[in-house]
Amino acid sequence: MLTWLLGLLILMIKLGVVLGCLLFFAAYLVWIERKLLARLQVRIGPNRAGKFGLLQPIADAIKMLTKEDIVPQAADRMIFLLAPAIVAATALLMFAVVPFGPDIRVAGRPVAMVISDLHVGLLFVFALSSLAVYGVALGGWASNSKYSLLGGIRGAAQMISYELALGLSLVPIVMMSGSFSLVDIVNHQARYPFLLVQPVAFVIFLISAMAESKRIPFDLPEAENELGAGFHTEYSGMRFGMFFIGEYVHMQVLGALVAVFFLGGWRGPWLPPALWLMIKMLAVCLVLIWIRGTLPRLRYDQLMAIGWKVLLPAALINLWITGIVVAI
Amino acid sequence: MNIDPQNKRREDAPMPVLEAVKALGEGFATTLKHLFRRPITEEYPEEQRPLPARSRGRIVLTRDPDGEERCVACYLCSAVCPVSCISMQSAEREDGKRYARWFRINFSRCIYCGLCEEACPTCAIQLTPQFDHCKRDILDMVYEKEDLLVDHCGKNADYNFYRHAGILTRAHAKGAHPDEEAPVDVRTNLP
């Protein structure tokens, strides 16, 4: 009984730390993104709220919380209110299987530096990213606006299309490490990161994960200029903010997954493991922002063409070659 | 199907892979280069760029070099104003010079076209480079004469209407104003 309670306590602490860090970084990722994008465009960026605009995320939060919260009269109220939560929750849940370091010993008992080391960790990640599609599709549908509905369907179609390439790009990783557990995958990269042996899978994973998390240049769901935004047209205030918290958490998840699958996870010299994972995560996020600052948004047919005609065949060929090499 | 004559290939056909990668790389290099440049942003309220003297901003009523009001309330500015935002009431002083009893500009209607300035025969009404006057209440945008009148000459530092025009007033005969030249007797020009 006591061991069980202690286990629960440790789990609660881990959850609190991880959730707190995630949400804090999500807020500051917005600041980093705005600042970095500004510098890429030879602007200054946010600098009014606090030194270097460091209080900007807080100002944004206050603004969103105090804005009028509108629920369309004919909306399916329950689902309308639930959709942003689905998007944010699925993104947050993905961190349950991300390992932050090797097991450490606290008071003589081993504590895993991961919330839950699932044997099917990779499948868990995919399951959750499939669930995120519901947030988008239901958000669009529950708004009871044809415009949002189309936006939701468009977003869902995009996310589902890229999920195939995303999954297939990681099968070689599973073949090489022989496990679905993220901890095992990191442990298999003790000698060299998988980036060196699977560069094609890395590129496919990065591109399709960007499309999956609706990052620019695949951000058609919120194409505010040419399509006038999609599934979240009817959302306002913090509900709208929830979608974007989900998106920025997803961005961190993406960084963490790239780090775990291709960059050797927490491994690195001198610094503590968790710090290495954070550095790798941040590096991936910075690259994503750089991509956002450079590439224009894709047209919808181009988006679908890249997903189905380029990434999916490339992932299949990569899988085939890896299969042959592993078999030999 | 547009054919690009230079490249002899359809514009919507996929680029050769190497060319595409090179083009992508160039784009990324460009944005990365910009990262190390100094921002060219002007932080407006702190850094104000001086505007040309002839910029058309807030309207003022100027005075002549002697410190007298230039405006003679001739209604020309009011008449020429395309949005009718200028109104006034003319009156006459003891010495026979005209002036505006009240003068009002509704800046919430003004389009800063500068026609009033061009129409003014005495250079009284002038536009200044100050473009950033705004108020919380739209009624505060209605400026009265005391808000409009400034104590300088504006753009025409030495222009005095009464010295140039032979105007008959109760104080002075035609051409008898200070330093004024007497009007030309046209009959002396007859052959």
Short mmCIF file of C-alpha atoms in Angstrom, two decimals:
data_model
loop_
_atom_site.label_atom_id
_atom_site.label_comp_id
_atom_site.label_asym_id
_atom_site.label_seq_id
_atom_site.Cartn_x
_atom_site.Cartn_y
_atom_site.Cartn_z
CA MET A 1 0.00 0.00 0.00
CA LEU A 2 2.78 2.38 0.99
CA THR A 3 4.80 1.59 -2.14
CA TRP A 4 1.72 2.15 -4.23
CA LEU A 5 1.11 5.55 -2.62
CA LEU A 6 4.76 6.49 -3.06
CA GLY A 7 4.56 5.51 -6.72
CA LEU A 8 1.46 7.66 -7.11
CA LEU A 9 3.21 10.59 -5.42
CA ILE A 10 6.23 10.30 -7.70
CA LEU A 11 3.94 10.11 -10.72
CA MET A 12 2.06 13.21 -9.59
CA ILE A 13 5.32 15.13 -9.13
CA LYS A 14 6.53 14.07 -12.56
CA LEU A 15 3.21 15.06 -14.13
CA GLY A 16 3.23 18.43 -12.42
CA VAL A 17 6.79 19.23 -13.44
CA VAL A 18 6.31 18.12 -17.04
CA LEU A 19 2.93 19.84 -17.52
CA GLY A 20 4.16 23.03 -15.89
CA CYS A 21 7.30 23.13 -18.00
CA LEU A 22 5.36 22.33 -21.18
CA LEU A 23 2.83 25.10 -20.72
CA PHE A 24 5.48 27.58 -19.64
CA PHE A 25 7.62 26.78 -22.65
CA ALA A 26 4.60 26.86 -24.94
CA ALA A 27 3.98 30.44 -23.85
CA TYR A 28 7.60 31.43 -24.28
CA LEU A 29 7.90 29.56 -27.55
CA VAL A 30 5.38 32.05 -28.88
CA TRP A 31 7.64 34.85 -27.68
CA ILE A 32 10.73 33.18 -29.18
CA GLU A 33 8.91 32.64 -32.44
CA ARG A 34 7.69 36.22 -32.69
CA LYS A 35 11.10 37.61 -31.78
CA LEU A 36 13.01 35.34 -34.13
CA LEU A 37 10.61 35.84 -37.03
CA ALA A 38 10.95 39.57 -36.53
CA ARG A 39 14.73 39.36 -36.70
CA LEU A 40 14.53 37.18 -39.82
CA GLN A 41 12.47 39.97 -41.36
CA VAL A 42 14.81 42.74 -40.07
CA ARG A 43 12.20 43.92 -37.55
CA ILE A 44 12.46 44.29 -33.79
CA GLY A 45 9.47 42.24 -32.71
CA PRO A 46 7.61 42.47 -29.41
CA ASN A 47 9.42 44.90 -27.10
CA ARG A 48 6.67 46.80 -25.28
CA ALA A 49 5.67 44.44 -22.47
CA GLY A 50 8.66 44.20 -20.14
CA LYS A 51 12.33 44.09 -21.06
CA PHE A 52 12.73 42.69 -24.60
CA GLY A 53 8.98 42.06 -24.54
CA LEU A 54 9.52 39.20 -22.08
CA LEU A 55 6.13 39.78 -20.43
CA GLN A 56 4.40 39.49 -23.80
CA PRO A 57 3.08 35.92 -23.18
CA ILE A 58 1.49 37.11 -19.92
CA ALA A 59 -0.01 40.12 -21.67
CA ASP A 60 -1.35 37.83 -24.41
CA ALA A 61 -2.86 35.51 -21.82
CA ILE A 62 -4.57 38.37 -19.98
CA LYS A 63 -5.90 39.70 -23.25
CA MET A 64 -7.29 36.34 -24.33
CA LEU A 65 -8.83 35.61 -20.95
CA THR A 66 -10.59 38.96 -20.80
CA LYS A 67 -11.93 38.88 -24.33
CA GLU A 68 -15.59 38.20 -24.96
CA ASP A 69 -16.22 34.49 -25.20
CA ILE A 70 -18.66 33.86 -28.02
CA VAL A 71 -20.46 30.58 -28.58
CA PRO A 72 -22.53 30.64 -31.79
CA GLN A 73 -26.23 30.33 -31.06
CA ALA A 74 -26.81 27.27 -33.23
CA ALA A 75 -23.55 25.57 -32.30
CA ASP A 76 -23.45 22.13 -30.75
CA ARG A 77 -22.44 23.63 -27.42
CA MET A 78 -20.92 20.58 -25.75
CA ILE A 79 -18.72 19.58 -28.66
CA PHE A 80 -17.89 23.18 -29.44
CA LEU A 81 -16.50 23.62 -25.95
CA LEU A 82 -14.74 20.28 -25.99
CA ALA A 83 -12.88 20.56 -29.30
CA PRO A 84 -10.11 22.96 -28.16
CA ALA A 85 -9.55 20.78 -25.12
CA ILE A 86 -9.12 17.71 -27.33
CA VAL A 87 -6.48 19.47 -29.41
CA ALA A 88 -4.58 20.76 -26.37
CA ALA A 89 -4.92 17.54 -24.37
CA THR A 90 -3.74 15.18 -27.11
CA ALA A 91 -0.64 17.31 -27.64
CA LEU A 92 0.09 17.37 -23.89
CA LEU A 93 -0.54 13.62 -23.52
CA MET A 94 2.11 12.76 -26.08
CA PHE A 95 4.74 13.81 -23.57
CA ALA A 96 3.73 10.89 -21.37
CA VAL A 97 6.11 8.59 -23.23
CA VAL A 98 9.00 10.97 -23.94
CA PRO A 99 12.01 9.96 -21.85
CA PHE A 100 13.99 12.79 -20.27
CA GLY A 101 16.96 10.73 -19.16
CA PRO A 102 18.13 7.38 -17.82
CA ASP A 103 16.70 6.09 -14.55
CA ILE A 104 17.92 7.94 -11.50
CA ARG A 105 17.97 6.80 -7.87
CA VAL A 106 15.96 8.77 -5.34
CA ALA A 107 16.29 7.59 -1.74
CA GLY A 108 17.57 4.21 -2.84
CA ARG A 109 14.78 3.36 -5.28
CA PRO A 110 14.99 3.73 -9.06
CA VAL A 111 12.84 6.44 -10.61
CA ALA A 112 12.35 6.44 -14.36
CA MET A 113 12.81 9.87 -15.95
CA VAL A 114 9.74 9.26 -18.05
CA ILE A 115 6.11 9.52 -17.01
CA SER A 116 5.31 6.12 -18.46
CA ASP A 117 7.68 3.84 -20.32
CA LEU A 118 5.10 2.10 -22.51
CA HIS A 119 6.18 -0.89 -24.59
CA VAL A 120 4.01 0.55 -27.34
CA GLY A 121 5.14 4.13 -26.82
CA LEU A 122 5.46 4.85 -30.51
CA LEU A 123 1.98 3.52 -31.23
CA PHE A 124 0.69 5.62 -28.33
CA VAL A 125 2.12 8.71 -30.00
CA PHE A 126 0.44 7.82 -33.28
CA ALA A 127 -2.85 7.05 -31.58
CA LEU A 128 -2.84 10.46 -29.93
CA SER A 129 -1.90 12.31 -33.06
CA SER A 130 -4.81 10.57 -34.80
CA LEU A 131 -7.08 11.69 -31.97
CA ALA A 132 -6.00 15.29 -32.52
CA VAL A 133 -7.78 15.09 -35.87
CA TYR A 134 -11.05 14.87 -33.92
CA GLY A 135 -10.36 18.20 -32.25
CA VAL A 136 -10.04 19.88 -35.61
CA ALA A 137 -12.91 18.09 -37.35
CA LEU A 138 -15.33 18.42 -34.41
CA GLY A 139 -14.38 22.04 -33.81
CA GLY A 140 -15.25 22.80 -37.41
CA TRP A 141 -18.45 20.78 -37.31
CA ALA A 142 -19.77 21.99 -33.96
CA SER A 143 -19.43 25.64 -34.99
CA ASN A 144 -22.45 25.05 -37.23
CA SER A 145 -20.94 27.19 -39.93
CA LYS A 146 -20.39 25.77 -43.39
CA TYR A 147 -17.19 27.71 -43.55
CA SER A 148 -15.77 26.19 -40.40
CA LEU A 149 -17.02 22.77 -41.43
CA LEU A 150 -15.08 22.95 -44.68
CA GLY A 151 -12.06 24.20 -42.78
CA GLY A 152 -12.33 21.33 -40.34
CA ILE A 153 -12.60 18.76 -43.12
CA ARG A 154 -9.68 20.35 -44.91
CA GLY A 155 -7.59 20.24 -41.76
CA ALA A 156 -8.60 16.67 -40.98
CA ALA A 157 -7.80 15.53 -44.52
CA GLN A 158 -4.38 17.11 -44.28
CA MET A 159 -3.59 15.55 -40.91
CA ILE A 160 -4.77 12.09 -41.97
CA SER A 161 -2.83 12.23 -45.23
CA TYR A 162 0.43 13.00 -43.54
CA GLU A 163 -0.08 10.48 -40.79
CA LEU A 164 0.68 7.66 -43.25
CA ALA A 165 4.04 9.08 -44.27
CA LEU A 166 4.73 9.92 -40.63
CA GLY A 167 4.09 6.35 -39.53
CA LEU A 168 6.00 4.76 -42.38
CA SER A 169 9.02 7.00 -41.85
CA LEU A 170 9.37 5.64 -38.33
CA VAL A 171 9.02 1.94 -39.19
CA PRO A 172 12.74 1.75 -40.15
CA ILE A 173 13.56 3.17 -36.72
CA VAL A 174 11.48 0.44 -35.10
CA MET A 175 13.15 -2.18 -37.32
CA MET A 176 16.61 -1.02 -36.33
CA SER A 177 15.96 -0.73 -32.61
CA GLY A 178 13.56 -3.68 -32.45
CA SER A 179 11.22 -1.93 -30.02
CA PHE A 180 8.27 0.42 -29.88
CA SER A 181 9.39 1.84 -26.53
CA LEU A 182 10.89 5.31 -26.76
CA VAL A 183 13.32 4.49 -23.97
CA ASP A 184 14.63 1.49 -25.90
CA ILE A 185 14.92 3.57 -29.06
CA VAL A 186 17.07 6.12 -27.26
CA ASN A 187 19.15 3.34 -25.71
CA HIS A 188 19.79 1.94 -29.16
CA GLN A 189 21.39 5.20 -30.21
CA ALA A 190 24.22 4.83 -27.69
CA ARG A 191 26.88 4.61 -30.40
CA TYR A 192 25.45 6.90 -33.06
CA PRO A 193 22.19 8.83 -33.51
CA PHE A 194 19.77 7.40 -36.06
CA LEU A 195 20.07 10.63 -38.06
CA LEU A 196 23.34 9.31 -39.52
CA VAL A 197 21.85 6.05 -40.80
CA GLN A 198 18.32 7.24 -41.57
CA PRO A 199 18.63 10.73 -43.05
CA VAL A 200 15.77 10.13 -45.50
CA ALA A 201 13.47 9.00 -42.71
CA PHE A 202 14.49 12.10 -40.76
CA VAL A 203 13.51 14.44 -43.59
CA ILE A 204 10.22 12.62 -44.21
CA PHE A 205 9.42 12.61 -40.50
CA LEU A 206 10.22 16.31 -40.10
CA ILE A 207 8.11 17.36 -43.08
CA SER A 208 5.13 15.17 -42.31
CA ALA A 209 5.26 16.01 -38.61
CA MET A 210 5.20 19.69 -39.56
CA ALA A 211 2.11 19.05 -41.67
CA GLU A 212 0.63 16.96 -38.87
CA SER A 213 1.06 19.73 -36.32
CA LYS A 214 -0.25 22.31 -38.83
CA ARG A 215 3.03 24.23 -38.85
CA ILE A 216 3.90 26.67 -41.61
CA PRO A 217 4.28 26.00 -44.57
CA PHE A 218 1.44 23.49 -44.04
CA ASP A 219 -0.80 25.79 -41.98
CA LEU A 220 -3.80 25.71 -44.28
CA PRO A 221 -6.21 25.19 -41.36
CA GLU A 222 -5.52 28.76 -40.26
CA ALA A 223 -4.68 30.30 -43.65
CA GLU A 224 -5.92 33.66 -42.45
CA ASN A 225 -5.09 35.55 -45.63
CA GLU A 226 -6.33 33.50 -48.53
CA LEU A 227 -8.93 31.24 -46.91
CA GLY A 228 -9.96 33.45 -44.01
CA ALA A 229 -9.08 30.80 -41.43
CA GLY A 230 -10.66 27.38 -41.20
CA PHE A 231 -12.02 25.25 -38.39
CA HIS A 232 -11.57 27.88 -35.69
CA THR A 233 -13.30 30.79 -37.44
CA GLU A 234 -16.06 30.84 -34.82
CA TYR A 235 -13.77 30.56 -31.82
CA SER A 236 -12.80 33.54 -29.73
CA GLY A 237 -10.78 34.43 -26.69
CA MET A 238 -9.13 31.66 -24.70
CA ARG A 239 -10.88 28.89 -26.65
CA PHE A 240 -9.07 30.11 -29.71
CA GLY A 241 -5.97 30.34 -27.55
CA MET A 242 -6.37 26.68 -26.55
CA PHE A 243 -6.01 25.62 -30.18
CA PHE A 244 -2.77 27.53 -30.31
CA ILE A 245 -1.52 26.25 -26.98
CA GLY A 246 -2.12 22.83 -28.50
CA GLU A 247 -0.18 23.84 -31.54
CA TYR A 248 2.81 25.14 -29.61
CA VAL A 249 2.84 22.14 -27.31
CA HIS A 250 2.69 20.02 -30.46
CA MET A 251 5.71 21.90 -31.72
CA GLN A 252 7.61 20.93 -28.59
CA VAL A 253 6.40 17.34 -28.92
CA LEU A 254 7.69 17.38 -32.46
CA GLY A 255 11.04 18.65 -31.22
CA ALA A 256 11.16 16.00 -28.51
CA LEU A 257 10.21 13.21 -30.92
CA VAL A 258 12.81 14.28 -33.48
CA ALA A 259 15.34 14.33 -30.65
CA VAL A 260 14.28 10.90 -29.39
CA PHE A 261 14.05 9.18 -32.77
CA PHE A 262 16.93 10.75 -34.65
CA LEU A 263 19.21 12.86 -32.46
CA GLY A 264 19.92 10.39 -29.68
CA GLY A 265 17.37 11.66 -27.16
CA TRP A 266 18.89 12.68 -23.86
CA ARG A 267 22.38 11.52 -24.84
CA GLY A 268 25.21 14.02 -24.91
CA PRO A 269 28.43 14.79 -23.11
CA TRP A 270 28.94 16.85 -19.90
CA LEU A 271 25.46 18.28 -19.43
CA PRO A 272 22.64 16.55 -17.53
CA PRO A 273 20.45 14.31 -19.77
CA ALA A 274 17.23 16.33 -19.39
CA LEU A 275 19.08 19.47 -20.42
CA TRP A 276 20.38 17.75 -23.54
CA LEU A 277 16.87 16.76 -24.51
CA MET A 278 15.72 20.34 -24.01
CA ILE A 279 18.58 21.71 -26.08
CA LYS A 280 17.75 19.33 -28.92
CA MET A 281 14.06 20.17 -28.64
CA LEU A 282 14.77 23.88 -28.74
CA ALA A 283 17.11 23.44 -31.71
CA VAL A 284 14.36 21.66 -33.66
CA CYS A 285 11.89 24.38 -32.70
CA LEU A 286 14.28 27.08 -33.89
CA VAL A 287 14.67 25.28 -37.21
CA LEU A 288 10.87 25.13 -37.48
CA ILE A 289 10.68 28.87 -36.90
CA TRP A 290 13.41 29.40 -39.49
CA ILE A 291 11.36 27.34 -41.94
CA ARG A 292 8.32 29.45 -41.11
CA GLY A 293 10.30 32.59 -41.79
CA THR A 294 11.46 31.34 -45.17
CA LEU A 295 8.88 29.24 -46.96
CA PRO A 296 5.54 30.45 -48.29
CA ARG A 297 2.35 28.58 -47.49
CA LEU A 298 1.54 25.70 -49.84
CA ARG A 299 -1.49 25.54 -52.06
CA TYR A 300 -3.93 22.78 -51.06
CA ASP A 301 -3.24 20.61 -54.13
CA GLN A 302 0.52 21.04 -53.64
CA LEU A 303 0.12 20.02 -50.03
CA MET A 304 -1.75 16.85 -50.96
CA ALA A 305 0.66 16.13 -53.84
CA ILE A 306 3.69 16.31 -51.55
CA GLY A 307 2.04 14.07 -48.99
CA TRP A 308 0.81 11.35 -51.33
CA LYS A 309 3.14 11.54 -54.31
CA VAL A 310 6.47 12.38 -52.70
CA LEU A 311 6.61 11.57 -49.00
CA LEU A 312 4.60 8.35 -49.01
CA PRO A 313 6.55 6.67 -51.88
CA ALA A 314 9.82 7.95 -50.44
CA ALA A 315 8.93 6.49 -47.04
CA LEU A 316 7.99 3.16 -48.66
CA ILE A 317 11.25 2.97 -50.65
CA ASN A 318 13.21 3.89 -47.53
CA LEU A 319 11.38 1.18 -45.61
CA TRP A 320 12.12 -1.35 -48.35
CA ILE A 321 15.84 -0.51 -48.45
CA THR A 322 16.09 -0.60 -44.66
CA GLY A 323 14.32 -3.97 -44.68
CA ILE A 324 16.88 -5.41 -47.09
CA VAL A 325 19.82 -3.98 -45.14
CA VAL A 326 18.48 -5.22 -41.80
CA ALA A 327 17.77 -8.68 -43.25
CA ILE A 328 21.33 -8.95 -44.56
CA MET B 1 -0.09 24.83 -69.92
CA ASN B 2 2.30 27.74 -69.97
CA ILE B 3 5.65 27.01 -71.52
CA ASP B 4 8.49 29.08 -70.17
CA PRO B 5 10.42 29.89 -73.38
CA GLN B 6 13.76 30.12 -71.58
CA ASN B 7 13.63 26.82 -69.78
CA LYS B 8 11.53 24.93 -72.33
CA ARG B 9 9.48 23.29 -69.64
CA ARG B 10 6.01 23.65 -68.25
CA GLU B 11 5.82 26.09 -65.40
CA ASP B 12 3.85 23.70 -63.23
CA ALA B 13 6.09 20.74 -64.00
CA PRO B 14 8.23 19.67 -61.06
CA MET B 15 11.70 21.17 -60.92
CA PRO B 16 14.69 18.92 -61.19
CA VAL B 17 15.56 17.83 -57.66
CA LEU B 18 19.01 19.43 -57.49
CA GLU B 19 17.68 22.72 -58.79
CA ALA B 20 14.88 22.64 -56.26
CA VAL B 21 17.25 21.91 -53.37
CA LYS B 22 19.52 24.75 -54.51
CA ALA B 23 16.58 27.15 -54.70
CA LEU B 24 15.43 26.09 -51.22
CA GLY B 25 18.95 26.51 -49.85
CA GLU B 26 19.22 30.00 -51.28
CA GLY B 27 15.97 30.97 -49.59
CA PHE B 28 17.09 29.62 -46.23
CA ALA B 29 20.48 31.31 -46.56
CA THR B 30 18.80 34.63 -47.28
CA THR B 31 16.61 34.55 -44.18
CA LEU B 32 19.53 33.37 -42.06
CA LYS B 33 21.61 36.30 -43.34
CA HIS B 34 18.85 38.68 -42.33
CA LEU B 35 19.01 37.31 -38.78
CA PHE B 36 22.36 39.05 -38.30
CA ARG B 37 21.24 42.41 -39.65
CA ARG B 38 20.25 45.33 -37.50
CA PRO B 39 16.48 45.83 -37.49
CA ILE B 40 15.44 48.79 -39.58
CA THR B 41 12.28 49.38 -37.56
CA GLU B 42 11.55 52.93 -36.48
CA GLU B 43 10.08 52.91 -32.99
CA TYR B 44 7.58 55.62 -33.67
CA PRO B 45 6.60 57.40 -30.48
CA GLU B 46 10.24 57.49 -29.33
CA GLU B 47 11.90 58.08 -32.68
CA GLN B 48 10.05 60.65 -34.73
CA ARG B 49 11.27 61.19 -38.23
CA PRO B 50 11.23 64.88 -39.17
CA LEU B 51 8.70 65.40 -41.93
CA PRO B 52 9.05 67.92 -44.79
CA ALA B 53 7.76 71.41 -43.92
CA ARG B 54 5.06 71.11 -46.55
CA SER B 55 3.58 67.88 -45.16
CA ARG B 56 -0.14 68.24 -44.71
CA GLY B 57 -0.95 67.63 -41.07
CA ARG B 58 -2.83 69.54 -38.40
CA ILE B 59 -4.16 72.97 -39.48
CA VAL B 60 -3.23 76.19 -37.63
CA LEU B 61 -4.08 79.86 -37.95
CA THR B 62 -0.89 81.92 -38.14
CA ARG B 63 -0.13 85.54 -37.24
CA ASP B 64 1.65 88.17 -39.30
CA PRO B 65 5.14 89.43 -38.32
CA ASP B 66 3.59 92.18 -36.19
CA GLY B 67 1.78 89.60 -34.09
CA GLU B 68 -1.67 90.40 -35.50
CA GLU B 69 -4.10 87.76 -36.66
CA ARG B 70 -3.74 87.14 -40.36
CA CYS B 71 -7.21 85.77 -40.92
CA VAL B 72 -9.62 88.32 -42.43
CA ALA B 73 -12.59 85.90 -42.35
CA CYS B 74 -13.12 85.97 -46.09
CA TYR B 75 -14.78 82.49 -46.04
CA LEU B 76 -12.65 81.31 -48.98
CA CYS B 77 -11.21 78.35 -47.05
CA SER B 78 -14.65 77.40 -45.85
CA ALA B 79 -15.98 77.64 -49.39
CA VAL B 80 -13.24 75.57 -50.97
CA CYS B 81 -13.24 72.86 -48.29
CA PRO B 82 -14.51 69.67 -49.95
CA VAL B 83 -15.85 68.20 -46.71
CA SER B 84 -17.10 71.49 -45.25
CA CYS B 85 -15.26 71.13 -42.01
CA ILE B 86 -14.33 74.82 -41.66
CA SER B 87 -16.81 77.37 -40.35
CA MET B 88 -16.42 80.92 -39.02
CA GLN B 89 -18.17 84.18 -38.32
CA SER B 90 -16.65 87.37 -39.72
CA ALA B 91 -16.59 90.67 -37.82
CA GLU B 92 -14.96 94.06 -38.15
CA ARG B 93 -12.59 95.72 -35.74
CA GLU B 94 -12.64 99.35 -34.64
CA ASP B 95 -10.06 100.27 -37.26
CA GLY B 96 -12.02 98.62 -40.04
CA LYS B 97 -9.90 95.46 -40.37
CA ARG B 98 -11.89 92.23 -40.67
CA TYR B 99 -11.34 89.30 -38.37
CA ALA B 100 -13.03 86.02 -37.45
CA ARG B 101 -15.23 86.31 -34.37
CA TRP B 102 -15.10 82.57 -34.08
CA PHE B 103 -13.35 80.04 -36.27
CA ARG B 104 -13.95 76.32 -36.07
CA ILE B 105 -12.41 73.30 -37.78
CA ASN B 106 -13.86 69.85 -37.28
CA PHE B 107 -10.77 67.65 -37.58
CA SER B 108 -12.82 64.49 -37.46
CA ARG B 109 -14.04 65.42 -40.93
CA CYS B 110 -10.92 67.12 -42.29
CA ILE B 111 -9.19 65.17 -45.05
CA TYR B 112 -6.00 67.26 -44.93
CA CYS B 113 -6.22 68.06 -48.64
CA GLY B 114 -4.62 71.51 -48.21
CA LEU B 115 -7.13 73.31 -50.43
CA CYS B 116 -7.90 75.80 -47.64
CA GLU B 117 -4.23 76.73 -47.44
CA GLU B 118 -4.13 77.32 -51.20
CA ALA B 119 -7.31 79.36 -51.16
CA CYS B 120 -6.23 81.64 -48.31
CA PRO B 121 -5.30 85.11 -49.65
CA THR B 122 -3.58 86.16 -46.42
CA CYS B 123 -1.55 82.98 -45.73
CA ALA B 124 -3.42 82.72 -42.44
CA ILE B 125 -4.57 79.10 -42.56
CA GLN B 126 -1.67 76.68 -42.89
CA LEU B 127 -1.11 72.96 -42.61
CA THR B 128 1.71 71.77 -40.33
CA PRO B 129 3.69 68.50 -40.39
CA GLN B 130 2.08 67.42 -37.12
CA PHE B 131 0.03 64.40 -38.23
CA ASP B 132 -0.59 62.61 -34.93
CA HIS B 133 -3.32 64.50 -33.18
CA CYS B 134 -6.02 62.21 -31.97
CA LYS B 135 -8.52 62.24 -29.14
CA ARG B 136 -10.55 59.66 -27.26
CA ASP B 137 -13.77 61.64 -27.72
CA ILE B 138 -14.67 62.61 -31.25
CA LEU B 139 -16.10 65.91 -30.01
CA ASP B 140 -12.62 66.88 -28.83
CA MET B 141 -11.58 66.86 -32.48
CA VAL B 142 -13.56 70.08 -33.02
CA TYR B 143 -10.98 72.85 -32.67
CA GLU B 144 -12.01 76.41 -31.83
CA LYS B 145 -10.14 79.56 -32.77
CA GLU B 146 -8.14 79.65 -29.54
CA ASP B 147 -6.94 76.08 -30.22
CA LEU B 148 -6.06 76.90 -33.82
CA LEU B 149 -4.37 80.26 -33.40
CA VAL B 150 -0.58 80.06 -32.97
CA ASP B 151 1.78 82.91 -32.17
CA HIS B 152 4.17 82.54 -35.07
CA CYS B 153 4.12 83.19 -38.80
CA GLY B 154 4.22 79.62 -39.99
CA LYS B 155 5.80 79.06 -43.38
CA ASN B 156 5.68 82.71 -44.52
CA ALA B 157 7.81 84.51 -41.98
CA ASP B 158 7.67 88.03 -43.44
CA TYR B 159 4.36 88.09 -45.25
CA ASN B 160 1.96 90.79 -44.17
CA PHE B 161 -1.22 91.00 -46.18
CA TYR B 162 -1.93 94.63 -45.34
CA ARG B 163 1.50 95.70 -46.63
CA HIS B 164 0.88 94.21 -50.03
CA ALA B 165 -2.73 94.99 -50.66
CA GLY B 166 -4.07 98.50 -50.95
CA ILE B 167 -6.98 97.93 -48.61
CA LEU B 168 -9.15 100.75 -47.41
CA THR B 169 -9.84 100.60 -43.71
CA ARG B 170 -11.16 103.08 -41.22
CA ALA B 171 -7.65 103.67 -39.83
CA HIS B 172 -5.74 103.99 -43.05
CA ALA B 173 -6.40 105.12 -46.58
CA LYS B 174 -5.41 102.93 -49.53
CA GLY B 175 -1.64 102.55 -49.50
CA ALA B 176 -1.28 104.31 -46.15
CA HIS B 177 -0.71 101.23 -44.02
CA PRO B 178 2.72 100.97 -42.37
CA ASP B 179 5.41 100.60 -45.06
CA GLU B 180 2.69 100.12 -47.66
CA GLU B 181 3.28 101.45 -51.13
CA ALA B 182 0.64 103.74 -52.54
CA PRO B 183 -1.52 102.11 -55.21
CA VAL B 184 -0.55 102.79 -58.78
CA ASP B 185 -2.66 105.51 -60.39
CA VAL B 186 -3.66 103.69 -63.53
CA ARG B 187 -4.36 106.96 -65.31
CA THR B 188 -0.67 107.86 -65.24
CA ASN B 189 -0.05 104.82 -67.40
CA LEU B 190 -2.33 106.09 -70.14
CA PRO B 191 -0.63 107.15 -73.31
#
